[in-house]
PDB file of C-alpha atoms in Angstrom:
ATOM      1  CA  UNK A 186      87.721 106.039  15.289  1.00 48.00           C
ATOM      2  CA  UNK A 187      89.716 102.868  14.626  1.00 45.00           C
ATOM      3  CA  UNK A 188      92.592 104.987  13.387  1.00 50.00           C
ATOM      4  CA  UNK A 189      92.992 106.501  16.859  1.00 49.00           C
ATOM      5  CA  UNK A 190      93.535 103.139  18.599  1.00 46.00           C
ATOM      6  CA  UNK A 191      97.201 102.703  17.565  1.00 48.00           C
ATOM      7  CA  UNK A 192      97.829 106.247  18.609  1.00 46.00           C
ATOM      8  CA  UNK A 193      96.365 105.568  22.096  1.00 49.00           C
ATOM      9  CA  UNK A 194      98.428 102.384  22.457  1.00 42.00           C
ATOM     10  CA  UNK A 195     101.566 104.266  21.534  1.00 45.00           C
ATOM     11  CA  UNK A 196     100.763 106.931  24.088  1.00 48.00           C
ATOM     12  CA  UNK A 197     100.239 104.334  26.876  1.00 43.00           C
ATOM     13  CA  UNK A 198     103.344 102.398  25.911  1.00 44.00           C
ATOM     14  CA  UNK A 199     105.268 105.598  25.766  1.00 47.00           C
ATOM     15  CA  UNK A 200     104.180 106.484  29.300  1.00 44.00           C
ATOM     16  CA  UNK A 201     105.312 103.129  30.797  1.00 43.00           C
ATOM     17  CA  UNK A 202     109.070 103.883  30.806  1.00 49.00           C
ATOM     18  CA  UNK A 203     108.401 107.217  32.499  1.00 48.00           C
ATOM     19  CA  UNK A 204     106.291 105.546  35.204  1.00 47.00           C
ATOM     20  CA  UNK A 205     108.929 102.863  35.760  1.00 43.00           C
ATOM     21  CA  UNK A 206     111.632 105.486  35.925  1.00 47.00           C
ATOM     22  CA  UNK A 207     109.782 107.465  38.563  1.00 48.00           C
ATOM     23  CA  UNK A 208     109.177 104.275  40.601  1.00 45.00           C
ATOM     24  CA  UNK A 209     112.829 103.249  40.412  1.00 45.00           C
ATOM     25  CA  UNK A 210     113.956 106.735  41.375  1.00 47.00           C
ATOM     26  CA  UNK A 211     111.752 106.708  44.501  1.00 46.00           C
ATOM     27  CA  UNK A 212     112.980 103.218  45.390  1.00 46.00           C
ATOM     28  CA  UNK A 213     116.614 104.282  45.102  1.00 45.00           C
ATOM     29  CA  UNK A 214     116.008 107.347  47.260  1.00 47.00           C
ATOM     30  CA  UNK A 215     114.363 105.214  49.952  1.00 51.00           C
ATOM     31  CA  UNK A 216     117.172 102.650  49.843  1.00 44.00           C
ATOM     32  CA  UNK A 217     119.727 105.434  50.084  1.00 45.00           C
ATOM     33  CA  UNK A 218     118.024 106.961  53.102  1.00 47.00           C
ATOM     34  CA  UNK A 219     117.718 103.519  54.725  1.00 47.00           C
ATOM     35  CA  UNK A 220     121.365 102.820  54.082  1.00 43.00           C
ATOM     36  CA  UNK A 221     122.316 106.118  55.677  1.00 46.00           C
ATOM     37  CA  UNK A 222     120.219 105.224  58.740  1.00 48.00           C
ATOM     38  CA  UNK A 223     121.743 101.735  58.950  1.00 52.00           C
ATOM     39  CA  UNK A 224     125.227 103.201  58.589  1.00 61.00           C
ATOM     40  CA  UNK A 225     124.690 105.336  61.703  1.00 74.00           C
ATOM     41  CA  UNK A 226     126.946 103.786  64.406  1.00 82.00           C
ATOM     42  CA  UNK A 227     125.077 102.199  67.310  1.00 90.00           C
ATOM     43  CA  UNK A 228     125.943 103.368  70.830  1.00 92.00           C
ATOM     44  CA  UNK A 229     125.551 101.980  74.348  1.00 92.00           C
ATOM     45  CA  UNK A 230     122.209 103.788  74.523  1.00 93.00           C
ATOM     46  CA  UNK A 231     120.662 101.749  71.695  1.00 94.00           C
ATOM     47  CA  UNK A 232     119.191  99.008  73.866  1.00 95.00           C
ATOM     48  CA  UNK A 233     115.642  98.421  72.640  1.00 96.00           C
ATOM     49  CA  UNK A 234     114.933  94.741  71.959  1.00 95.00           C
ATOM     50  CA  UNK A 235     118.176  93.502  73.561  1.00 96.00           C
ATOM     51  CA  UNK A 236     118.703  90.937  76.329  1.00 97.00           C
ATOM     52  CA  UNK A 237     121.367  91.091  79.055  1.00 97.00           C
ATOM     53  CA  UNK A 238     122.555  88.332  81.380  1.00 98.00           C
ATOM     54  CA  UNK A 239     124.030  89.506  84.682  1.00 97.00           C
ATOM     55  CA  UNK A 240     125.918  87.567  87.369  1.00 96.00           C
ATOM     56  CA  UNK A 241     127.411  88.748  90.639  1.00 96.00           C
ATOM     57  CA  UNK A 242     128.004  88.248  94.362  1.00 96.00           C
ATOM     58  CA  UNK A 243     126.569  89.893  97.455  1.00 97.00           C
ATOM     59  CA  UNK A 244     127.034  90.738 101.118  1.00 97.00           C
ATOM     60  CA  UNK A 245     123.846  90.837 103.189  1.00 97.00           C
ATOM     61  CA  UNK A 246     122.654  92.738 106.237  1.00 98.00           C
ATOM     62  CA  UNK A 247     119.420  92.092 108.145  1.00 98.00           C
ATOM     63  CA  UNK A 248     117.349  93.952 110.717  1.00 98.00           C
ATOM     64  CA  UNK A 249     116.416  92.302 113.989  1.00 98.00           C
ATOM     65  CA  UNK A 250     113.428  89.989 113.778  1.00 98.00           C
ATOM     66  CA  UNK A 251     110.842  88.427 116.081  1.00 98.00           C
ATOM     67  CA  UNK A 252     110.739  84.700 115.231  1.00 98.00           C
ATOM     68  CA  UNK A 253     107.486  82.885 116.034  1.00 98.00           C
ATOM     69  CA  UNK A 254     107.547  79.116 116.566  1.00 98.00           C
ATOM     70  CA  UNK A 255     104.422  76.949 116.557  1.00 97.00           C
ATOM     71  CA  UNK A 256     103.612  73.266 116.660  1.00 96.00           C
ATOM     72  CA  UNK A 257     101.793  70.617 118.716  1.00 96.00           C
ATOM     73  CA  UNK A 258     102.183  71.620 122.362  1.00 96.00           C
ATOM     74  CA  UNK A 259     103.960  74.952 121.910  1.00 97.00           C
ATOM     75  CA  UNK A 260     103.633  78.473 120.539  1.00 97.00           C
ATOM     76  CA  UNK A 261     106.252  81.051 121.494  1.00 98.00           C
ATOM     77  CA  UNK A 262     108.221  84.012 120.169  1.00 98.00           C
ATOM     78  CA  UNK A 263     111.912  84.870 120.390  1.00 98.00           C
ATOM     79  CA  UNK A 264     112.169  88.665 120.274  1.00 98.00           C
ATOM     80  CA  UNK A 265     114.575  91.019 118.476  1.00 98.00           C
ATOM     81  CA  UNK A 266     116.814  88.235 117.181  1.00 98.00           C
ATOM     82  CA  UNK A 267     120.052  89.194 115.436  1.00 98.00           C
ATOM     83  CA  UNK A 268     121.172  87.439 112.248  1.00 98.00           C
ATOM     84  CA  UNK A 269     123.993  87.742 109.746  1.00 97.00           C
ATOM     85  CA  UNK A 270     124.950  86.411 106.340  1.00 97.00           C
ATOM     86  CA  UNK A 271     127.470  83.644 105.652  1.00 95.00           C
ATOM     87  CA  UNK A 272     129.733  84.564 102.727  1.00 92.00           C
ATOM     88  CA  UNK A 273     132.049  81.943 101.313  1.00 87.00           C
ATOM     89  CA  UNK A 274     135.721  82.859 101.593  1.00 83.00           C
ATOM     90  CA  UNK A 275     137.340  83.269  98.193  1.00 79.00           C
ATOM     91  CA  UNK A 276     138.613  79.985  96.781  1.00 77.00           C
ATOM     92  CA  UNK A 277     139.340  79.426  93.100  1.00 76.00           C
ATOM     93  CA  UNK A 278     137.883  75.932  93.350  1.00 77.00           C
ATOM     94  CA  UNK A 279     134.542  77.460  94.394  1.00 79.00           C
ATOM     95  CA  UNK A 280     134.244  80.814  92.616  1.00 84.00           C
ATOM     96  CA  UNK A 281     135.757  79.611  89.335  1.00 76.00           C
ATOM     97  CA  UNK A 282     134.090  76.201  89.316  1.00 77.00           C
ATOM     98  CA  UNK A 283     130.725  76.205  87.471  1.00 78.00           C
ATOM     99  CA  UNK A 284     129.627  73.038  89.281  1.00 80.00           C
ATOM    100  CA  UNK A 285     129.785  74.886  92.632  1.00 80.00           C
ATOM    101  CA  UNK A 286     128.079  78.095  91.562  1.00 80.00           C
ATOM    102  CA  UNK A 287     125.370  77.746  94.241  1.00 79.00           C
ATOM    103  CA  UNK A 288     127.806  77.827  97.197  1.00 84.00           C
ATOM    104  CA  UNK A 289     128.647  81.578  97.355  1.00 92.00           C
ATOM    105  CA  UNK A 290     126.028  84.281  97.903  1.00 96.00           C
ATOM    106  CA  UNK A 291     125.265  85.016  94.253  1.00 96.00           C
ATOM    107  CA  UNK A 292     122.944  87.101  92.095  1.00 97.00           C
ATOM    108  CA  UNK A 293     121.572  86.048  88.698  1.00 97.00           C
ATOM    109  CA  UNK A 294     119.472  88.334  86.506  1.00 97.00           C
ATOM    110  CA  UNK A 295     118.020  88.353  82.977  1.00 98.00           C
ATOM    111  CA  UNK A 296     117.151  91.774  81.553  1.00 98.00           C
ATOM    112  CA  UNK A 297     115.007  92.714  78.530  1.00 98.00           C
ATOM    113  CA  UNK A 298     114.887  96.296  77.225  1.00 98.00           C
ATOM    114  CA  UNK A 299     111.506  97.107  75.737  1.00 97.00           C
ATOM    115  CA  UNK A 300     112.732 100.678  75.052  1.00 97.00           C
ATOM    116  CA  UNK A 301     116.210 102.157  75.065  1.00 96.00           C
ATOM    117  CA  UNK A 302     115.761 103.211  78.701  1.00 96.00           C
ATOM    118  CA  UNK A 303     113.167 100.955  80.307  1.00 98.00           C
ATOM    119  CA  UNK A 304     113.486  97.238  81.041  1.00 98.00           C
ATOM    120  CA  UNK A 305     112.040  94.230  82.802  1.00 98.00           C
ATOM    121  CA  UNK A 306     114.323  91.899  84.723  1.00 98.00           C
ATOM    122  CA  UNK A 307     113.833  88.634  86.516  1.00 98.00           C
ATOM    123  CA  UNK A 308     116.232  86.509  88.489  1.00 97.00           C
ATOM    124  CA  UNK A 309     117.393  85.195  91.844  1.00 98.00           C
ATOM    125  CA  UNK A 310     119.247  86.690  94.797  1.00 98.00           C
ATOM    126  CA  UNK A 311     120.825  83.818  96.707  1.00 97.00           C
ATOM    127  CA  UNK A 312     121.298  85.224 100.201  1.00 98.00           C
ATOM    128  CA  UNK A 313     122.178  83.413 103.412  1.00 97.00           C
ATOM    129  CA  UNK A 314     120.615  84.079 106.812  1.00 98.00           C
ATOM    130  CA  UNK A 315     122.085  82.754 110.074  1.00 98.00           C
ATOM    131  CA  UNK A 316     120.736  83.526 113.544  1.00 98.00           C
ATOM    132  CA  UNK A 317     123.773  84.540 115.600  1.00 97.00           C
ATOM    133  CA  UNK A 318     124.432  81.792 118.168  1.00 96.00           C
ATOM    134  CA  UNK A 319     125.089  82.709 121.797  1.00 95.00           C
ATOM    135  CA  UNK A 320     122.999  85.908 121.852  1.00 97.00           C
ATOM    136  CA  UNK A 321     120.568  86.573 124.691  1.00 97.00           C
ATOM    137  CA  UNK A 322     116.957  87.393 123.749  1.00 98.00           C
ATOM    138  CA  UNK A 323     113.599  87.866 125.452  1.00 97.00           C
ATOM    139  CA  UNK A 324     110.819  85.378 124.757  1.00 97.00           C
ATOM    140  CA  UNK A 325     107.094  84.918 125.367  1.00 97.00           C
ATOM    141  CA  UNK A 326     104.494  82.176 124.897  1.00 97.00           C
ATOM    142  CA  UNK A 327     103.926  78.625 126.042  1.00 97.00           C
ATOM    143  CA  UNK A 328     105.858  75.367 125.779  1.00 97.00           C
ATOM    144  CA  UNK A 329     104.463  72.099 127.133  1.00 96.00           C
ATOM    145  CA  UNK A 330     107.154  70.371 129.274  1.00 95.00           C
ATOM    146  CA  UNK A 331     106.292  67.179 127.398  1.00 94.00           C
ATOM    147  CA  UNK A 332     107.525  68.737 124.149  1.00 95.00           C
ATOM    148  CA  UNK A 333     110.973  69.276 125.662  1.00 94.00           C
ATOM    149  CA  UNK A 334     111.062  65.705 126.969  1.00 92.00           C
ATOM    150  CA  UNK A 335     109.963  64.329 123.584  1.00 92.00           C
ATOM    151  CA  UNK A 336     112.548  66.378 121.669  1.00 91.00           C
ATOM    152  CA  UNK A 337     115.313  64.997 123.867  1.00 89.00           C
ATOM    153  CA  UNK A 338     114.657  61.587 122.311  1.00 89.00           C
ATOM    154  CA  UNK A 339     115.826  62.892 118.926  1.00 88.00           C
ATOM    155  CA  UNK A 340     118.529  65.440 119.707  1.00 91.00           C
ATOM    156  CA  UNK A 341     121.080  66.755 117.262  1.00 89.00           C
ATOM    157  CA  UNK A 342     124.696  65.930 118.262  1.00 90.00           C
ATOM    158  CA  UNK A 343     125.549  69.524 119.220  1.00 88.00           C
ATOM    159  CA  UNK A 344     122.356  69.869 121.295  1.00 92.00           C
ATOM    160  CA  UNK A 345     122.999  66.530 123.042  1.00 92.00           C
ATOM    161  CA  UNK A 346     126.490  67.627 124.069  1.00 91.00           C
ATOM    162  CA  UNK A 347     125.215  70.929 125.472  1.00 92.00           C
ATOM    163  CA  UNK A 348     122.318  69.314 127.371  1.00 91.00           C
ATOM    164  CA  UNK A 349     124.749  66.817 128.905  1.00 89.00           C
ATOM    165  CA  UNK A 350     126.888  69.692 130.217  1.00 91.00           C
ATOM    166  CA  UNK A 351     124.011  72.044 131.170  1.00 92.00           C
ATOM    167  CA  UNK A 352     120.922  69.834 131.712  1.00 86.00           C
ATOM    168  CA  UNK A 353     118.750  72.544 133.278  1.00 90.00           C
ATOM    169  CA  UNK A 354     119.131  75.201 130.596  1.00 94.00           C
ATOM    170  CA  UNK A 355     116.479  74.009 128.142  1.00 94.00           C
ATOM    171  CA  UNK A 356     114.074  73.331 131.025  1.00 93.00           C
ATOM    172  CA  UNK A 357     113.850  77.103 131.581  1.00 93.00           C
ATOM    173  CA  UNK A 358     111.712  77.269 128.422  1.00 94.00           C
ATOM    174  CA  UNK A 359     108.921  75.083 129.825  1.00 95.00           C
ATOM    175  CA  UNK A 360     105.602  76.658 130.797  1.00 95.00           C
ATOM    176  CA  UNK A 361     104.099  80.116 130.253  1.00 96.00           C
ATOM    177  CA  UNK A 362     106.259  83.202 129.732  1.00 94.00           C
ATOM    178  CA  UNK A 363     105.094  86.808 129.533  1.00 93.00           C
ATOM    179  CA  UNK A 364     107.994  88.327 127.661  1.00 89.00           C
ATOM    180  CA  UNK A 365     110.327  89.566 130.412  1.00 90.00           C
ATOM    181  CA  UNK A 366     112.354  86.341 130.645  1.00 93.00           C
ATOM    182  CA  UNK A 367     115.575  85.992 128.678  1.00 96.00           C
ATOM    183  CA  UNK A 368     117.330  82.965 127.227  1.00 96.00           C
ATOM    184  CA  UNK A 369     120.697  82.439 125.566  1.00 97.00           C
ATOM    185  CA  UNK A 370     120.466  80.864 122.124  1.00 97.00           C
ATOM    186  CA  UNK A 371     122.702  77.872 122.717  1.00 96.00           C
ATOM    187  CA  UNK A 372     122.463  74.634 120.642  1.00 95.00           C
ATOM    188  CA  UNK A 373     119.867  73.108 123.006  1.00 95.00           C
ATOM    189  CA  UNK A 374     117.536  76.100 122.409  1.00 96.00           C
ATOM    190  CA  UNK A 375     117.919  77.013 118.739  1.00 97.00           C
ATOM    191  CA  UNK A 376     119.815  76.586 115.537  1.00 96.00           C
ATOM    192  CA  UNK A 377     118.166  78.572 112.734  1.00 97.00           C
ATOM    193  CA  UNK A 378     119.669  79.107 109.283  1.00 97.00           C
ATOM    194  CA  UNK A 379     118.508  79.757 105.730  1.00 97.00           C
ATOM    195  CA  UNK A 380     121.863  78.946 104.192  1.00 94.00           C
ATOM    196  CA  UNK A 381     120.952  76.860 101.181  1.00 90.00           C
ATOM    197  CA  UNK A 382     119.564  79.575 101.243  1.00 89.00           C
ATOM    198  CA  UNK A 383     117.310  82.634 101.481  1.00 97.00           C
ATOM    199  CA  UNK A 384     116.413  82.660  97.755  1.00 98.00           C
ATOM    200  CA  UNK A 385     114.578  85.791  96.619  1.00 98.00           C
ATOM    201  CA  UNK A 386     112.961  85.211  93.191  1.00 98.00           C
ATOM    202  CA  UNK A 387     112.050  88.601  91.747  1.00 98.00           C
ATOM    203  CA  UNK A 388     110.470  90.361  88.787  1.00 98.00           C
ATOM    204  CA  UNK A 389     111.566  94.008  88.494  1.00 98.00           C
ATOM    205  CA  UNK A 390     110.604  97.039  86.423  1.00 98.00           C
ATOM    206  CA  UNK A 391     113.575  99.318  85.879  1.00 98.00           C
ATOM    207  CA  UNK A 392     115.089 102.225  84.026  1.00 98.00           C
ATOM    208  CA  UNK A 393     118.577 103.437  83.151  1.00 97.00           C
ATOM    209  CA  UNK A 394     119.756 107.062  83.324  1.00 97.00           C
ATOM    210  CA  UNK A 395     122.939 108.014  81.392  1.00 96.00           C
ATOM    211  CA  UNK A 396     125.440 110.063  83.425  1.00 97.00           C
ATOM    212  CA  UNK A 397     128.447 110.141  81.079  1.00 96.00           C
ATOM    213  CA  UNK A 398     129.055 108.903  77.539  1.00 95.00           C
ATOM    214  CA  UNK A 399     132.351 108.796  75.655  1.00 94.00           C
ATOM    215  CA  UNK A 400     132.728 110.666  72.352  1.00 93.00           C
ATOM    216  CA  UNK A 401     132.378 107.488  70.280  1.00 92.00           C
ATOM    217  CA  UNK A 402     129.306 106.361  72.267  1.00 92.00           C
ATOM    218  CA  UNK A 403     130.846 102.974  73.075  1.00 93.00           C
ATOM    219  CA  UNK A 404     131.536 103.457  76.772  1.00 95.00           C
ATOM    220  CA  UNK A 405     129.924 105.350  79.591  1.00 96.00           C
ATOM    221  CA  UNK A 406     128.531 105.492  83.094  1.00 97.00           C
ATOM    222  CA  UNK A 407     124.845 105.142  83.926  1.00 97.00           C
ATOM    223  CA  UNK A 408     122.576 105.008  86.943  1.00 98.00           C
ATOM    224  CA  UNK A 409     120.406 101.856  87.055  1.00 98.00           C
ATOM    225  CA  UNK A 410     117.217 101.757  89.157  1.00 98.00           C
ATOM    226  CA  UNK A 411     114.485  99.131  89.603  1.00 98.00           C
ATOM    227  CA  UNK A 412     111.634  98.095  91.882  1.00 98.00           C
ATOM    228  CA  UNK A 413     109.894  94.736  92.191  1.00 98.00           C
ATOM    229  CA  UNK A 414     109.082  91.708  94.250  1.00 98.00           C
ATOM    230  CA  UNK A 415     108.398  87.998  94.276  1.00 98.00           C
ATOM    231  CA  UNK A 416     108.414  84.756  96.284  1.00 98.00           C
ATOM    232  CA  UNK A 417     111.144  83.705  98.704  1.00 98.00           C
ATOM    233  CA  UNK A 418     112.211  80.049  98.588  1.00 98.00           C
ATOM    234  CA  UNK A 419     114.086  78.853 101.669  1.00 98.00           C
ATOM    235  CA  UNK A 420     116.016  75.785 102.520  1.00 96.00           C
ATOM    236  CA  UNK A 421     116.070  76.057 106.292  1.00 97.00           C
ATOM    237  CA  UNK A 422     118.423  74.184 108.599  1.00 96.00           C
ATOM    238  CA  UNK A 423     116.637  74.360 111.969  1.00 97.00           C
ATOM    239  CA  UNK A 424     116.841  72.775 115.436  1.00 95.00           C
ATOM    240  CA  UNK A 425     114.040  73.754 117.839  1.00 96.00           C
ATOM    241  CA  UNK A 426     114.636  72.785 121.491  1.00 95.00           C
ATOM    242  CA  UNK A 427     117.312  70.374 120.290  1.00 93.00           C
ATOM    243  CA  UNK A 428     115.314  68.624 117.555  1.00 94.00           C
ATOM    244  CA  UNK A 429     115.174  69.453 113.838  1.00 93.00           C
ATOM    245  CA  UNK A 430     116.565  68.892 110.381  1.00 92.00           C
ATOM    246  CA  UNK A 431     117.913  70.454 107.203  1.00 93.00           C
ATOM    247  CA  UNK A 432     114.606  70.867 105.352  1.00 95.00           C
ATOM    248  CA  UNK A 433     113.798  70.708 101.657  1.00 95.00           C
ATOM    249  CA  UNK A 434     113.385  73.796  99.484  1.00 96.00           C
ATOM    250  CA  UNK A 435     110.061  75.439 100.288  1.00 97.00           C
ATOM    251  CA  UNK A 436     108.191  78.613  99.271  1.00 98.00           C
ATOM    252  CA  UNK A 437     108.285  80.283 102.670  1.00 98.00           C
ATOM    253  CA  UNK A 438     107.040  83.812 101.920  1.00 98.00           C
ATOM    254  CA  UNK A 439     107.591  86.842  99.726  1.00 98.00           C
ATOM    255  CA  UNK A 440     109.729  89.950  99.362  1.00 98.00           C
ATOM    256  CA  UNK A 441     109.616  93.457  97.870  1.00 98.00           C
ATOM    257  CA  UNK A 442     112.665  95.555  97.059  1.00 98.00           C
ATOM    258  CA  UNK A 443     114.281  98.520  95.350  1.00 98.00           C
ATOM    259  CA  UNK A 444     117.676  98.540  93.625  1.00 98.00           C
ATOM    260  CA  UNK A 445     120.084 101.360  92.698  1.00 98.00           C
ATOM    261  CA  UNK A 446     123.465 100.849  91.030  1.00 98.00           C
ATOM    262  CA  UNK A 447     126.196 102.546  89.053  1.00 98.00           C
ATOM    263  CA  UNK A 448     127.032 100.809  85.771  1.00 98.00           C
ATOM    264  CA  UNK A 449     130.145 101.192  83.612  1.00 97.00           C
ATOM    265  CA  UNK A 450     129.724  99.965  80.044  1.00 96.00           C
ATOM    266  CA  UNK A 451     132.962  99.542  78.107  1.00 92.00           C
ATOM    267  CA  UNK A 452     131.388  98.343  74.866  1.00 86.00           C
ATOM    268  CA  UNK A 453     127.902  97.550  73.624  1.00 88.00           C
ATOM    269  CA  UNK A 454     128.481  94.019  74.902  1.00 93.00           C
ATOM    270  CA  UNK A 455     130.035  94.124  78.375  1.00 97.00           C
ATOM    271  CA  UNK A 456     129.545  96.048  81.609  1.00 98.00           C
ATOM    272  CA  UNK A 457     130.261  95.957  85.326  1.00 98.00           C
ATOM    273  CA  UNK A 458     127.904  97.199  88.030  1.00 98.00           C
ATOM    274  CA  UNK A 459     128.024  98.001  91.739  1.00 98.00           C
ATOM    275  CA  UNK A 460     124.826  98.653  93.638  1.00 98.00           C
ATOM    276  CA  UNK A 461     122.624  98.158  96.639  1.00 98.00           C
ATOM    277  CA  UNK A 462     119.264  96.457  97.025  1.00 98.00           C
ATOM    278  CA  UNK A 463     117.074  97.123 100.036  1.00 98.00           C
ATOM    279  CA  UNK A 464     113.729  95.621 100.896  1.00 98.00           C
ATOM    280  CA  UNK A 465     111.393  93.705 103.138  1.00 98.00           C
ATOM    281  CA  UNK A 466     110.911  89.942 103.467  1.00 98.00           C
ATOM    282  CA  UNK A 467     107.933  88.271 105.153  1.00 98.00           C
ATOM    283  CA  UNK A 468     108.382  84.556 105.825  1.00 98.00           C
ATOM    284  CA  UNK A 469     105.008  83.165 106.870  1.00 98.00           C
ATOM    285  CA  UNK A 470     105.692  79.421 106.543  1.00 98.00           C
ATOM    286  CA  UNK A 471     109.207  78.288 107.459  1.00 98.00           C
ATOM    287  CA  UNK A 472     109.781  74.536 107.834  1.00 97.00           C
ATOM    288  CA  UNK A 473     111.459  73.664 111.129  1.00 96.00           C
ATOM    289  CA  UNK A 474     111.560  70.291 112.918  1.00 93.00           C
ATOM    290  CA  UNK A 475     109.241  68.255 110.699  1.00 92.00           C
ATOM    291  CA  UNK A 476     105.526  67.544 110.573  1.00 93.00           C
ATOM    292  CA  UNK A 477     103.305  70.572 111.207  1.00 95.00           C
ATOM    293  CA  UNK A 478     106.019  72.446 113.108  1.00 96.00           C
ATOM    294  CA  UNK A 479     106.564  75.890 111.597  1.00 97.00           C
ATOM    295  CA  UNK A 480     108.162  79.289 112.160  1.00 98.00           C
ATOM    296  CA  UNK A 481     107.387  82.760 110.826  1.00 98.00           C
ATOM    297  CA  UNK A 482     109.253  86.074 110.793  1.00 98.00           C
ATOM    298  CA  UNK A 483     109.702  89.312 108.862  1.00 98.00           C
ATOM    299  CA  UNK A 484     112.700  91.595 108.498  1.00 98.00           C
ATOM    300  CA  UNK A 485     114.364  94.240 106.386  1.00 98.00           C
ATOM    301  CA  UNK A 486     117.449  93.488 104.325  1.00 98.00           C
ATOM    302  CA  UNK A 487     120.233  95.238 102.452  1.00 98.00           C
ATOM    303  CA  UNK A 488     122.416  93.664  99.790  1.00 98.00           C
ATOM    304  CA  UNK A 489     125.648  95.134  98.435  1.00 98.00           C
ATOM    305  CA  UNK A 490     126.124  93.604  94.976  1.00 98.00           C
ATOM    306  CA  UNK A 491     129.095  93.544  92.612  1.00 97.00           C
ATOM    307  CA  UNK A 492     128.190  92.046  89.229  1.00 97.00           C
ATOM    308  CA  UNK A 493     129.045  91.905  85.556  1.00 97.00           C
ATOM    309  CA  UNK A 494     126.836  91.615  82.517  1.00 97.00           C
ATOM    310  CA  UNK A 495     126.865  90.695  78.850  1.00 97.00           C
ATOM    311  CA  UNK A 496     124.456  91.651  76.077  1.00 93.00           C
ATOM    312  CA  UNK A 497     123.152  88.851  73.858  1.00 88.00           C
TER     313      UNK A 497
END
């Protein structure tokens, strides 16, 4: 019995090199396969786990809007009011100066791809909204004559000049109005702007659809789509019946939107994109002339956006 022990030890020891050899062979095969996978060139479609930063500029278009004004002694509505954007003319000192980035109508977006095709993005659309001065609109509601008299004690310079030339114009607003009367939006009646601006803060869910890819996979054209929504932060410059101020930034409402764009990627790092974003904004709490004075409105919008992005 004891004579068989050395023989067993020799058999075990003899089997160790074979076991090690098999283990090493499997390891080498796995490493070889992994190396082949890692050597496979990445293309523009390999996006999972990557971040993009995107920056651009926009032009904005708005539907007509009923604007409701309320405060101590008055509650009235200006109907079907037209508004436009206020793009900054191109100046190198503005568009190429990082310290003045907030002046133009810009778009900023951060994108994370949780698969090669699907992503989440969040960012800001800095739009500008200006009620067109000089238009004629219908209005309804009530304004206490005392409100007009009180506002004339704290007039803006442009309103004071207009009231001096046309003293009876603002007085037309006093009393009850059923909606058939019209008024021209001169400086004594209204100045209403979200120019610092109409800031739409959004979170989007999106997807990318390849349309064309080059032979080497390093450039191509894709269709980008997303939907989302979020709060709208306004800084509103308002004069109501001659009195008002340029207010502080304020969460004034919310928006929802959809976005479609064509993207050209010319490497795995850089791309340019042109698209359109359409949606709906509901501003329920716009600051106007101080205190408890407020306005509310809702409208549709369309942005045309030209932007560029970089993968990090």
